[in-house]
Coordinates of N, CA, C and O in Angstrom, one line a residue:
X1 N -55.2 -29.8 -8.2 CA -55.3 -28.5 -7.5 C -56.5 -28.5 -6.5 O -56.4 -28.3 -5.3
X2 N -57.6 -28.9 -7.1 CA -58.8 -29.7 -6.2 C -58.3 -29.8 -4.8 O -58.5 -29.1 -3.8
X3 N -57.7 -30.9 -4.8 CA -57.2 -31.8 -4.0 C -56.3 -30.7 -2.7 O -56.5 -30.7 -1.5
X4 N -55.7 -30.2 -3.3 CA -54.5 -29.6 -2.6 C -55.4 -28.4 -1.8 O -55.3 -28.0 -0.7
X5 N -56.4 -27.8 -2.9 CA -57.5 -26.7 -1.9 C -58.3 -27.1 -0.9 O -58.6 -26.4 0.0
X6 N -58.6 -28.3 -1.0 CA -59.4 -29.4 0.1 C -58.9 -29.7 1.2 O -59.4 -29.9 2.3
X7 N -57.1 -30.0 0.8 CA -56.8 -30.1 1.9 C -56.1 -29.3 3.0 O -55.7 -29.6 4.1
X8 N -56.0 -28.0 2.2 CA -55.8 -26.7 2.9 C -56.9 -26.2 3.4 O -56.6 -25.4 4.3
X9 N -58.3 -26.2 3.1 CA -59.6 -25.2 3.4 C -59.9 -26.4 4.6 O -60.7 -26.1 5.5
X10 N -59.4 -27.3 4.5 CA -60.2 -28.3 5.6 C -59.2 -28.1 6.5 O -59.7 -27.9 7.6
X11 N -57.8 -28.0 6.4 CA -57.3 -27.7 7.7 C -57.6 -26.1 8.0 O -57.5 -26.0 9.2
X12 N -57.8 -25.2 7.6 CA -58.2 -24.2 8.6 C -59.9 -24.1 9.3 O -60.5 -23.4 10.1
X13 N -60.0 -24.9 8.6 CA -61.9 -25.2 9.7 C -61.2 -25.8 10.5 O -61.1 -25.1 11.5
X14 N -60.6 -27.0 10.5 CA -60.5 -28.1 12.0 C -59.5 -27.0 12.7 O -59.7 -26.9 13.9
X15 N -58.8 -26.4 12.5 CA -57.8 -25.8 13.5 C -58.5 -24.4 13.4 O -57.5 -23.6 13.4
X16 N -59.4 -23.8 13.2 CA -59.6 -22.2 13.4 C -59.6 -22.1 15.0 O -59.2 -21.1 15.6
X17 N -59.9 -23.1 15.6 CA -59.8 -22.1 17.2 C -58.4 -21.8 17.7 O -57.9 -21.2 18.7
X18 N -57.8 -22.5 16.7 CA -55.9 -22.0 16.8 C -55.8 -20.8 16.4 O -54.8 -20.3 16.9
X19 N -56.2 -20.3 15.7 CA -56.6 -18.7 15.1 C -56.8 -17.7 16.0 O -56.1 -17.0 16.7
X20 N -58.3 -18.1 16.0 CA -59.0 -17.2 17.1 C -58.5 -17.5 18.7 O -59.1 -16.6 19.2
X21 N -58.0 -18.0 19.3 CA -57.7 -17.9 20.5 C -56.1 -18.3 20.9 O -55.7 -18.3 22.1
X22 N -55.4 -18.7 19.7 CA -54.1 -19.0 20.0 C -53.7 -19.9 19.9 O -54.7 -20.7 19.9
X23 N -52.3 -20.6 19.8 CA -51.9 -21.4 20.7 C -50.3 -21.1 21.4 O -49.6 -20.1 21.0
X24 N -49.8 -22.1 22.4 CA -49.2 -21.6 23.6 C -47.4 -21.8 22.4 O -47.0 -22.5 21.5
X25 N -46.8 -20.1 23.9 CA -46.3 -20.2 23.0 C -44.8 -20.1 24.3 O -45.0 -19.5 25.3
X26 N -43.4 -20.9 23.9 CA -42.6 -20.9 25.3 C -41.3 -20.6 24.9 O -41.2 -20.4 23.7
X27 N -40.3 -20.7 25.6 CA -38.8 -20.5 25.6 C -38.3 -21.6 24.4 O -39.0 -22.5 24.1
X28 N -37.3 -21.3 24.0 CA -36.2 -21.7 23.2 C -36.7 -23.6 23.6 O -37.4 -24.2 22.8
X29 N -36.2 -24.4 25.2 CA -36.1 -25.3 25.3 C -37.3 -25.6 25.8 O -37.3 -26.7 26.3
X30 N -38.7 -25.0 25.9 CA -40.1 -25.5 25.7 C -40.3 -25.6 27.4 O -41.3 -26.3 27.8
X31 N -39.8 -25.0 28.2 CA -40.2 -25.5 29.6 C -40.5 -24.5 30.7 O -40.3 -24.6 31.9
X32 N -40.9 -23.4 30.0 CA -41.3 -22.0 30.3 C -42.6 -21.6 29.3 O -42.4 -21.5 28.1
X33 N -43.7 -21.5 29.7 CA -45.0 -21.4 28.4 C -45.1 -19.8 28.8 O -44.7 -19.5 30.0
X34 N -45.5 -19.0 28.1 CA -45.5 -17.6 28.2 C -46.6 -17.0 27.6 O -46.7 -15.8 27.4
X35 N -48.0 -18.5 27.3 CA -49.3 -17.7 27.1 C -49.5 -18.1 25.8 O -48.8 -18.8 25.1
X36 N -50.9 -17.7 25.4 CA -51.1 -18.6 24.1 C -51.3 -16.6 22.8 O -51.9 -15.6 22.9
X37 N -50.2 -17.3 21.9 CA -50.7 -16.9 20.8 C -51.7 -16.4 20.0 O -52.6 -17.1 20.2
X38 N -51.8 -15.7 19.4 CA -53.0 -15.7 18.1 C -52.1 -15.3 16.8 O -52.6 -15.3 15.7
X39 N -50.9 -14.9 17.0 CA -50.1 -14.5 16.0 C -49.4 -16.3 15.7 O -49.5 -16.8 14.6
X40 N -49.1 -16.8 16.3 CA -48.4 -18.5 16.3 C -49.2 -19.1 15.7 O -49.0 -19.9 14.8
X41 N -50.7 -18.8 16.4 CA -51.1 -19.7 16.0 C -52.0 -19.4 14.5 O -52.7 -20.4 14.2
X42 N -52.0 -18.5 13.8 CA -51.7 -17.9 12.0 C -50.7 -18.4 11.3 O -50.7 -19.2 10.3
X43 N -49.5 -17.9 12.2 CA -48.4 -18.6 11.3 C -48.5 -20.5 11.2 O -48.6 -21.1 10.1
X44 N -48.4 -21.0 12.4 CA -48.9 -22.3 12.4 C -49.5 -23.0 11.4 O -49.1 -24.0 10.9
X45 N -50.9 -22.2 11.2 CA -51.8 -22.5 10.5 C -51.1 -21.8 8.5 O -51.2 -22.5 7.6
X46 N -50.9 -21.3 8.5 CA -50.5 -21.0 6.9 C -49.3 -22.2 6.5 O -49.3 -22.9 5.5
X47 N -48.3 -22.0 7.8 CA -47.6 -23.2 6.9 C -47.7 -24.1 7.1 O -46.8 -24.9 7.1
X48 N -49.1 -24.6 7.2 CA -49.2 -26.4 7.8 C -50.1 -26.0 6.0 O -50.2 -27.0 5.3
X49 N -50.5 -24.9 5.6 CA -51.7 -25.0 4.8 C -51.0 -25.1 3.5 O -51.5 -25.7 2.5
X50 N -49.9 -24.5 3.7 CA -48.7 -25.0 2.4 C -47.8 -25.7 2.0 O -47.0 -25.8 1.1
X51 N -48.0 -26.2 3.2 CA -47.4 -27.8 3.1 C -48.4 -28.7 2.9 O -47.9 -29.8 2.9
X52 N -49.6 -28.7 2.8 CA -51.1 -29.6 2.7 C -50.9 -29.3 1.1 O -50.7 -30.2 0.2
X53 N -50.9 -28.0 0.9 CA -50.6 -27.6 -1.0 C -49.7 -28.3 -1.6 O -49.9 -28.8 -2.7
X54 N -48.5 -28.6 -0.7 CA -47.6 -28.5 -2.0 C -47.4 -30.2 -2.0 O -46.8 -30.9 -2.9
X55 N -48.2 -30.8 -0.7 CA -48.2 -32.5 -1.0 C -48.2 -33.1 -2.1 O -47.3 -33.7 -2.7
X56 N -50.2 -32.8 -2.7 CA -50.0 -33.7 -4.2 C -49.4 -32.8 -5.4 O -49.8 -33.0 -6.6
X57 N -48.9 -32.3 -5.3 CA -48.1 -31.7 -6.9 C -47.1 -32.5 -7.2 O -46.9 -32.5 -8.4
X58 N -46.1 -33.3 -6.2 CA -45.2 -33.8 -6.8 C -45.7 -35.2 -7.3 O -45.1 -35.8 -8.2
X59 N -47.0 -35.6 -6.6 CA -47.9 -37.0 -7.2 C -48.4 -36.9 -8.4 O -48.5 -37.7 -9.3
X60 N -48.7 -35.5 -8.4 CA -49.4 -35.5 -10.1 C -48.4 -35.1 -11.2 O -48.8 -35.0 -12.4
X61 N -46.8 -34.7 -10.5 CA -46.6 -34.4 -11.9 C -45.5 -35.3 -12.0 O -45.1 -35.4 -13.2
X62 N -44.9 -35.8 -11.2 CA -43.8 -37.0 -11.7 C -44.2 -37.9 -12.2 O -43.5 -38.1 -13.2
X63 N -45.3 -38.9 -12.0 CA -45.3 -39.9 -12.6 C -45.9 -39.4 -14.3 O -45.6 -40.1 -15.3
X64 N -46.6 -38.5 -14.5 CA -46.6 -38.0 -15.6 C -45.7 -37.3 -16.3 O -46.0 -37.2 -17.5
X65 N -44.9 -36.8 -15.9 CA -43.5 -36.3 -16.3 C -42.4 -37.8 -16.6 O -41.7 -38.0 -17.7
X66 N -42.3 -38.6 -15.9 CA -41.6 -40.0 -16.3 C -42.2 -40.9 -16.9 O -41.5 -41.7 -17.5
X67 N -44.2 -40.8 -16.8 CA -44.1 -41.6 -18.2 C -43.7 -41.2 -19.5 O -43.3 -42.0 -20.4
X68 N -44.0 -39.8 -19.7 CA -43.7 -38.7 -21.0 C -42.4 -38.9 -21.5 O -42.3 -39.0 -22.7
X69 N -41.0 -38.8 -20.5 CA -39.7 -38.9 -20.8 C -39.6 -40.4 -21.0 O -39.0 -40.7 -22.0
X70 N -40.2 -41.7 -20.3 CA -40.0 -42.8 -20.9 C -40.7 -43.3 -22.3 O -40.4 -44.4 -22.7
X71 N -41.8 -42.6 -23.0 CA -42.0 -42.5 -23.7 C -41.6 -42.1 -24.8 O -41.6 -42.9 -25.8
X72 N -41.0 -40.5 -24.8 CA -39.9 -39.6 -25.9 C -38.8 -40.8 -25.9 O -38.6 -41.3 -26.9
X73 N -38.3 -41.2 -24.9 CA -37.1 -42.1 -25.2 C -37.4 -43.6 -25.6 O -36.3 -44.3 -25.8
X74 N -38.5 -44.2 -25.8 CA -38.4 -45.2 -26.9 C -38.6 -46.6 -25.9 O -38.8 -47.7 -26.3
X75 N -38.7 -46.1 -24.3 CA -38.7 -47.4 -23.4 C -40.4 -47.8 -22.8 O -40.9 -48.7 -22.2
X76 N -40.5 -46.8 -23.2 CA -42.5 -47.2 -22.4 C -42.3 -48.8 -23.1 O -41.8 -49.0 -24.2
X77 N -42.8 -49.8 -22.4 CA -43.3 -51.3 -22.9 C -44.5 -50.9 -23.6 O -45.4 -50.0 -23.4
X78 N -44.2 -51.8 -24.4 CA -45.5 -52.2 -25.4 C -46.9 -53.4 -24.4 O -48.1 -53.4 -24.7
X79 N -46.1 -54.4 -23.4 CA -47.6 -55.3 -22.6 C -47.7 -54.0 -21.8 O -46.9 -53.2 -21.3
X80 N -48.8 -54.1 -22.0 CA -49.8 -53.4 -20.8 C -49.6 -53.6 -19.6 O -49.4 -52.6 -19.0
X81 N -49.7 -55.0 -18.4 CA -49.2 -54.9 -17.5 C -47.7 -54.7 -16.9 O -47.5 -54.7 -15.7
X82 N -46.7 -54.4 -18.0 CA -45.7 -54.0 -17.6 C -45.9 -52.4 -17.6 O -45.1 -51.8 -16.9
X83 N -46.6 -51.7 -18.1 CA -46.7 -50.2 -18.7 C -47.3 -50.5 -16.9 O -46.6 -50.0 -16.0
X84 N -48.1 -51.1 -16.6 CA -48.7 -50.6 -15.7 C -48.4 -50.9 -13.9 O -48.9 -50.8 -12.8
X85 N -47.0 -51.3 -14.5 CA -46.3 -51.7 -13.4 C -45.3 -50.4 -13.1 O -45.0 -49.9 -12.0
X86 N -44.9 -50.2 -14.5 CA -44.1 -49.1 -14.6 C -45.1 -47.8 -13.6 O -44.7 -47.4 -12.5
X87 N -46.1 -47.3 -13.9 CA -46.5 -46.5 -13.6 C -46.6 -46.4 -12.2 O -46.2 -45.5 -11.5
X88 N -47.4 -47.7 -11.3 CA -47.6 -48.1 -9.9 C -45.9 -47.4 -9.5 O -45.7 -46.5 -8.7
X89 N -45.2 -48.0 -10.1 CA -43.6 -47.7 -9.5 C -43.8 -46.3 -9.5 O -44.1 -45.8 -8.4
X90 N -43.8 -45.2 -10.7 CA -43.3 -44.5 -11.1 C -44.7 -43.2 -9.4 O -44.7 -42.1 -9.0
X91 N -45.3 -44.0 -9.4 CA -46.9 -43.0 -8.3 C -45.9 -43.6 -7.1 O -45.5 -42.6 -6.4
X92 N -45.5 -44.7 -6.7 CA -44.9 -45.0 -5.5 C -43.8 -44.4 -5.0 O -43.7 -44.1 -3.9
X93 N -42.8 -44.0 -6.3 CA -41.7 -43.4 -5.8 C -42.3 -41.8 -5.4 O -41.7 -41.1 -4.6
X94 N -43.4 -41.6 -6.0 CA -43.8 -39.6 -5.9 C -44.0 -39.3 -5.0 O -43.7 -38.3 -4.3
X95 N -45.0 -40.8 -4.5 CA -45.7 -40.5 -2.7 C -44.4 -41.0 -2.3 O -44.2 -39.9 -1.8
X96 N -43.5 -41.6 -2.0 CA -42.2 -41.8 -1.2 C -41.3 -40.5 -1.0 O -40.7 -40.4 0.1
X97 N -41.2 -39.5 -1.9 CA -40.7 -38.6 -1.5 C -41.5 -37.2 -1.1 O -41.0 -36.5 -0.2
X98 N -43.1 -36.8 -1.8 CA -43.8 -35.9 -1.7 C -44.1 -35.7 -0.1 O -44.2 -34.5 0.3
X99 N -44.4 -36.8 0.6 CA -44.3 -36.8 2.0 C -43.4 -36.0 3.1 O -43.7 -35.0 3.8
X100 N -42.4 -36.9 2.8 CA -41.5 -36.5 3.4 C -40.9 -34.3 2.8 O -40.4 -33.3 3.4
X101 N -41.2 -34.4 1.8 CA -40.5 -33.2 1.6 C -41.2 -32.4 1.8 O -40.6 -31.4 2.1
X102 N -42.8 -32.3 1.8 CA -43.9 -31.3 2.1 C -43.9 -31.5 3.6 O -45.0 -31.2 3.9
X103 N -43.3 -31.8 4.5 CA -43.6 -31.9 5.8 C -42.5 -31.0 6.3 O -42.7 -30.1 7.1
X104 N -41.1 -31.4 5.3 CA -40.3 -30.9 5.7 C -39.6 -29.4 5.4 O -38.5 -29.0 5.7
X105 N -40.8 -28.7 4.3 CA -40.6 -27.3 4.3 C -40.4 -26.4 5.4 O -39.7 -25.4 5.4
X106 N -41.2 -26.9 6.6 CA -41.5 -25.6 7.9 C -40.7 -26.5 8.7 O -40.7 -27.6 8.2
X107 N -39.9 -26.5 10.0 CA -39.2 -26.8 11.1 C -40.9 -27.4 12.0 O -42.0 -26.8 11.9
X108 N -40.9 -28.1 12.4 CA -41.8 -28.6 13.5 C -41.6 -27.4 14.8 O -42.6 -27.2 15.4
X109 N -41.0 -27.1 15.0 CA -41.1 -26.3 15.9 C -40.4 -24.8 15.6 O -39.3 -24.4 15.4
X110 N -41.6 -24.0 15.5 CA -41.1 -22.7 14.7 C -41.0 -21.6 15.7 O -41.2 -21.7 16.9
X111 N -40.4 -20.3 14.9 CA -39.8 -19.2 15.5 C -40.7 -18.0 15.5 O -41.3 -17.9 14.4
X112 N -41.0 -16.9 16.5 CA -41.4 -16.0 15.9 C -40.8 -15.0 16.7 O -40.9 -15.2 17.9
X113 N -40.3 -13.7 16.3 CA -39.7 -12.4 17.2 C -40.5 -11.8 17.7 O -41.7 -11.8 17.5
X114 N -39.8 -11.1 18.6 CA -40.6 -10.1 19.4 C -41.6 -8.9 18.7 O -42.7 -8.4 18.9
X115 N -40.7 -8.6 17.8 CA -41.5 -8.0 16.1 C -42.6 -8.6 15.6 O -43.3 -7.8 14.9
X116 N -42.9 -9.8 15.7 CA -43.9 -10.6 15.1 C -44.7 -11.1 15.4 O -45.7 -11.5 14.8
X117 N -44.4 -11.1 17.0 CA -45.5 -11.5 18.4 C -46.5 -10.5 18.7 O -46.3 -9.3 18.5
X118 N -47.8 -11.1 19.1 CA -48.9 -10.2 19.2 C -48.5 -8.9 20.7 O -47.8 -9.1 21.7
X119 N -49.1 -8.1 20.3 CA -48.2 -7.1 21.7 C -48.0 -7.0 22.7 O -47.2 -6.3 23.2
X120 N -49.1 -8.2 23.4 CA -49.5 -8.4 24.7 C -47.7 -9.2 25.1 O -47.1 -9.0 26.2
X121 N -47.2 -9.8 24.0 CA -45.6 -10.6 24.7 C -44.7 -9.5 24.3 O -43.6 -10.0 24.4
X122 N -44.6 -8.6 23.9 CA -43.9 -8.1 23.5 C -42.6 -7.3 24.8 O -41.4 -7.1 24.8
X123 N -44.0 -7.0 25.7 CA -42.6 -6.6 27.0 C -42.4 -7.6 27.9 O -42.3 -7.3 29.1
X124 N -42.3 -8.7 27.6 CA -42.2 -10.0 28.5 C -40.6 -9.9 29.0 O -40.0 -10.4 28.0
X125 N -39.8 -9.7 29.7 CA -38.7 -9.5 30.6 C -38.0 -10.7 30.8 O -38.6 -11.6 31.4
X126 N -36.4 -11.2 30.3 CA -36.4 -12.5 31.0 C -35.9 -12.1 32.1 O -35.4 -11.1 32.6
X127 N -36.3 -13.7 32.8 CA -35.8 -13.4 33.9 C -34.5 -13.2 34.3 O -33.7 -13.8 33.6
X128 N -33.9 -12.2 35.6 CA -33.0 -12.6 36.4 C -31.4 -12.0 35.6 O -30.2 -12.0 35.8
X129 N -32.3 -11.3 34.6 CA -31.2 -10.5 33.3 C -31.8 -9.4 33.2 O -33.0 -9.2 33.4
X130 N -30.6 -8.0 32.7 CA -30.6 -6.6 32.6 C -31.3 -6.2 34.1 O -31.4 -6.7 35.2
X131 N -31.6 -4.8 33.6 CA -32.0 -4.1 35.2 C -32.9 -3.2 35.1 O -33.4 -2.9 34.0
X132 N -33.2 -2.7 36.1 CA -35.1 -1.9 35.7 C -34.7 -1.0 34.5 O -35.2 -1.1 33.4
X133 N -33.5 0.1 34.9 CA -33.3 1.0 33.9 C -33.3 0.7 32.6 O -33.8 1.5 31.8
X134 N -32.6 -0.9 32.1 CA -32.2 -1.3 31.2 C -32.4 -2.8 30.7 O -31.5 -3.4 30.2
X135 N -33.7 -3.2 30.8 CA -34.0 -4.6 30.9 C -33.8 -5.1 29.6 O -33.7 -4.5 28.5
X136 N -33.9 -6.8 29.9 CA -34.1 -7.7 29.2 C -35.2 -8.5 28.5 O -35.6 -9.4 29.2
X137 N -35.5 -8.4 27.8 CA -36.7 -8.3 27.0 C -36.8 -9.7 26.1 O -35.7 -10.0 25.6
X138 N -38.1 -10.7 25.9 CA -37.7 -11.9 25.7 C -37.5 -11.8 24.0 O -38.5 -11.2 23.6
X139 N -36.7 -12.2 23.1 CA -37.0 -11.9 22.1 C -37.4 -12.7 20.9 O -37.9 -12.2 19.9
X140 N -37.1 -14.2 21.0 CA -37.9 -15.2 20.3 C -38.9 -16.3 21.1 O -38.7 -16.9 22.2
X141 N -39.7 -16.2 20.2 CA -41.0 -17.3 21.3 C -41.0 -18.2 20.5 O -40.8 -17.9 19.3
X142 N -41.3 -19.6 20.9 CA -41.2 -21.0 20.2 C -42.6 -21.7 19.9 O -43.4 -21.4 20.8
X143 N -43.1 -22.3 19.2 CA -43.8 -22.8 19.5 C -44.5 -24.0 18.0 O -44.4 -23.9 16.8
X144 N -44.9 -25.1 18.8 CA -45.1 -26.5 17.9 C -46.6 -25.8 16.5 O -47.7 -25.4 16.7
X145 N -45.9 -26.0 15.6 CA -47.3 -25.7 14.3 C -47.7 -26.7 14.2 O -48.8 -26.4 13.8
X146 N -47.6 -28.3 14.3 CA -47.9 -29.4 13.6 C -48.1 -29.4 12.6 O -47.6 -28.6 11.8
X147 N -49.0 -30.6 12.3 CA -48.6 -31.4 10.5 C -50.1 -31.2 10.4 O -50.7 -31.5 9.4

């Protein structure tokens, strides 16, 4: 748990000016920027910080969870360097998947509504759609959280 708080408190120090001043936030297909965030760039920052969480949990508890069950079941080896080959395996397979699956909680490129956007985008107009009386109003903003 250490581990997992260190690597969440350290990403919000290196990225706080993503906080405080935003980052940019654009259309659906990325080629329209419409200004930088400070609401994007919160959300950005929480789920990059819960996916930094939830990395080592699956390191620390599978391979101690599969030595436990290969143990109740009668197969742990008795040499030592096989026990300890078993385990190298059993840490390799954790980091082979914990990776990949804590990355892949949040979409790399996330969503947020007009509801959820700071107020300043909130009457942003698309273009070239609806009419003064009755306009069109942009209603999801895109924008990259990274890893």
């Amino acid at each position: 748990m250490a581990g997992a708080t260190a690597g969440a408190s350290n990403l919000v120090l290196m990225r706080y000016k993503e906080i405080e001043s935003g980052i940019t936030v654009t259309n659906e297909k990325g080629d329209k920027e419409f200004g930088k965030s400070k609401a994007a760039g919160k959300k950005a920052i929480q789920e990059t910080a819960i996916s930094r969480f939830v990395l080592p949990l699956p390191v620390l508890f599978f391979p101690a969870v599969g030595n436990f069950i290969l143990e109740k079941l009668r197969l742990w080896p008795k040499n030592m360097k096989l026990a300890k080959l078993i385990e190298l395996s059993l840490c390799i397979c954790s980091l082979s998947f914990a990776l990949p699956m804590s990355i892949a909680l949040f979409q790399q490129q996330a969503c947020l509504t007009r509801d959820q956007i700071d107020e300043e985008f909130r009457e942003l107009r698309l273009e070239g759609e609806g009419t003064e009386e009755e306009p069109k109003y942009v209603e999801k903003f895109y924008f990259n959280k990274g890893l």
